[in-house]
mmCIF file of C-alpha atoms in Angstrom:
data_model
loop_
_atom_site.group_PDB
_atom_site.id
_atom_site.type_symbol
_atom_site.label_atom_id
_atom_site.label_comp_id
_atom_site.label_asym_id
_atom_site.label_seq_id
_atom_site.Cartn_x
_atom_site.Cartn_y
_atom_site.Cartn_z
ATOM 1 C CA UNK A 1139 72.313 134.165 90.660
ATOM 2 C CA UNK A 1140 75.760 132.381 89.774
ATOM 3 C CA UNK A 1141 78.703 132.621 91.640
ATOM 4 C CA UNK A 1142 80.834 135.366 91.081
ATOM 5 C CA UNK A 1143 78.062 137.852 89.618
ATOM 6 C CA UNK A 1144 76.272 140.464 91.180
ATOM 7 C CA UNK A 1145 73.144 139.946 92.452
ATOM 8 C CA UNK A 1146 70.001 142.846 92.057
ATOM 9 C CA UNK A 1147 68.325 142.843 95.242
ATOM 10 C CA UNK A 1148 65.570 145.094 93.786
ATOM 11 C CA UNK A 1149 65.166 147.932 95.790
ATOM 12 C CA UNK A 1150 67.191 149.903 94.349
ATOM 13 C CA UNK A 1151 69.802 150.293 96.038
ATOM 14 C CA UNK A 1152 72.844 148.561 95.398
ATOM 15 C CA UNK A 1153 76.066 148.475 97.140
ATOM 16 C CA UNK A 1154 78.399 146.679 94.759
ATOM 17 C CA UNK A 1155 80.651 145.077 97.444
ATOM 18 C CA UNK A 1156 77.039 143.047 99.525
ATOM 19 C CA UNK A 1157 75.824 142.164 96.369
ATOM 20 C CA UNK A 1158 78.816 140.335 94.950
ATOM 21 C CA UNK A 1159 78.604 136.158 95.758
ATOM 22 C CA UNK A 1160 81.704 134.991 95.889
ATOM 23 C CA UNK A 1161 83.189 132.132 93.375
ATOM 24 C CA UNK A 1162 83.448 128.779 94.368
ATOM 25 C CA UNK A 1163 86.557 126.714 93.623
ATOM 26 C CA UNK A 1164 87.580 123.017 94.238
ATOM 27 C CA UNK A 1165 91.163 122.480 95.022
ATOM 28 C CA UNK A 1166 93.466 119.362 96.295
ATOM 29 C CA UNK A 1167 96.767 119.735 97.875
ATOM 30 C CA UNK A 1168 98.338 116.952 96.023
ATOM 31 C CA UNK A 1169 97.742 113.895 93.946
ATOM 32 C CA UNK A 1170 99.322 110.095 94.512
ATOM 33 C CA UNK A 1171 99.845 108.355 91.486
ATOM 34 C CA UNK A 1172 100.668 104.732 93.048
ATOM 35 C CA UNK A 1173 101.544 101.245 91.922
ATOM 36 C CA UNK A 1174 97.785 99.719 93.634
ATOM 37 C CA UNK A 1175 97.696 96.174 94.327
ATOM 38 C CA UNK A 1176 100.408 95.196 91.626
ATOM 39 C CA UNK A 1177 103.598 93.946 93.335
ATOM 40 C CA UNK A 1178 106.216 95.444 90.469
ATOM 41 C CA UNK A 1179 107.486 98.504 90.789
ATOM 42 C CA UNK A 1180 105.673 101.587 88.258
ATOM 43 C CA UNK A 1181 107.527 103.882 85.749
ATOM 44 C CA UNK A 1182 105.474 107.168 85.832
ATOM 45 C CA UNK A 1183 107.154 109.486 82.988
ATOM 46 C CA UNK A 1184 106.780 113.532 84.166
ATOM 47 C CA UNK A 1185 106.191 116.187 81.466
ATOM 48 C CA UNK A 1186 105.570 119.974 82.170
ATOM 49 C CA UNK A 1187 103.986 122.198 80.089
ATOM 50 C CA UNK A 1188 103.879 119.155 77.428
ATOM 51 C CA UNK A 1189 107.849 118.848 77.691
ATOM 52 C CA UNK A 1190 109.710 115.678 78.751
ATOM 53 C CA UNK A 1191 111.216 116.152 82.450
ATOM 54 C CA UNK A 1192 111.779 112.750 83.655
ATOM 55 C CA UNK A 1193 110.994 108.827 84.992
ATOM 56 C CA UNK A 1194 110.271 107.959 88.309
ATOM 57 C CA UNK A 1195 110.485 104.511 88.920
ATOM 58 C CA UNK A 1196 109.400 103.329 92.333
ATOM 59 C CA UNK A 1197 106.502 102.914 94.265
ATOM 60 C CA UNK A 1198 104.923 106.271 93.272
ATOM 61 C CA UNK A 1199 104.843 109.502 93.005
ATOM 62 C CA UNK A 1200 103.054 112.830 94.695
ATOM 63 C CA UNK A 1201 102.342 115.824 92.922
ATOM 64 C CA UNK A 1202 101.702 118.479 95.515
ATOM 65 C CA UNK A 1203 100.887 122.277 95.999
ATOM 66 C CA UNK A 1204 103.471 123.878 98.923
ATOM 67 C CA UNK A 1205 100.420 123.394 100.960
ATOM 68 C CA UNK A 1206 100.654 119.763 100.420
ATOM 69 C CA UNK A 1207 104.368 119.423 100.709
ATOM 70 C CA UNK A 1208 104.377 118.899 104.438
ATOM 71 C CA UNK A 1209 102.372 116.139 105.232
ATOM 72 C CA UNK A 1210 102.967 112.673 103.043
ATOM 73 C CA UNK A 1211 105.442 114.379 100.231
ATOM 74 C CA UNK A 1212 107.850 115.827 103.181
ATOM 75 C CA UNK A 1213 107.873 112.051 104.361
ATOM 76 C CA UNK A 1214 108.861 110.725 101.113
ATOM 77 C CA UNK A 1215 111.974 113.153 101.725
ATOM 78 C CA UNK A 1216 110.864 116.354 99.333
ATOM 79 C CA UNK A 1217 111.436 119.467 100.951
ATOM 80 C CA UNK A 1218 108.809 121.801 102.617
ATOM 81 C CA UNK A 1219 108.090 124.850 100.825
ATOM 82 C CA UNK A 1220 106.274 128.164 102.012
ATOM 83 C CA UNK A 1221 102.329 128.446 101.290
ATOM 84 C CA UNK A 1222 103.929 131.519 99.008
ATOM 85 C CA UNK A 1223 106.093 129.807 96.598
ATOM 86 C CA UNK A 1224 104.181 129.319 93.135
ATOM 87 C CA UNK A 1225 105.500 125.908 92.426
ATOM 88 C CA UNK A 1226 104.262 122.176 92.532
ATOM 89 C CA UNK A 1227 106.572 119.662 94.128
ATOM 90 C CA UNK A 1228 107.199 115.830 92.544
ATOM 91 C CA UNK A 1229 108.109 113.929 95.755
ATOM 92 C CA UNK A 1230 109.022 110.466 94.100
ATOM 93 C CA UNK A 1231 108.261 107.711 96.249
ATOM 94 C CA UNK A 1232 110.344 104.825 97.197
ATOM 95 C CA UNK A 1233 112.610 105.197 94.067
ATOM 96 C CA UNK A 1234 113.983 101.837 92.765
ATOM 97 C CA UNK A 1235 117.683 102.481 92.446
ATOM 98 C CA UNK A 1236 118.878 99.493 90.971
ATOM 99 C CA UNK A 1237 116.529 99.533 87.862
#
């Protein structure tokens, strides 16, 4: 059977709620988008829903779900969000100022 259909056991009798598998999803808290080994700084341009937001220049940047947010993003100075927020957080990291 696949995941997320009901199952037939073949007796008969079927109790919708037993027979149903549940789905199986993959999910990461948050992505790094980094410079690697190169020694220059990165320009990483940020669009949402196809629309131009803006141009972190620095070392990097995190994308990350509120789950995410408090681990490497919160140290990179983004704030920490509740689980229940439907958002993503950009935590830029170590922005070049003088660029």
């Amino acid at each position: 059977a696949e995941y997320g259909r009901e199952e037939d056991s073949g007796d008969g009798d079927s109790d919708e709620e037993s027979d149903l598998i549940p789905e199986c999803y993959q999910v990461m808290n948050e992505v790094v988008i980094n410079r690697g080994l190169n020694s220059g700084v990165c320009m990483v341009d940020i669009y949402c829903d196809e629309n131009f937001v803006t141009t972190v220049i620095g070392d990097g940047v995190i994308v990350a779900t509120p789950t995410g947010s408090t681990a490497y993003a919160a140290a990179t100075g983004a704030s920490v969000v509740a689980p229940s927020v439907p958002c993503m957080i950009i935590a830029p990291i170590c922005v070049d100022t003088t660029a």
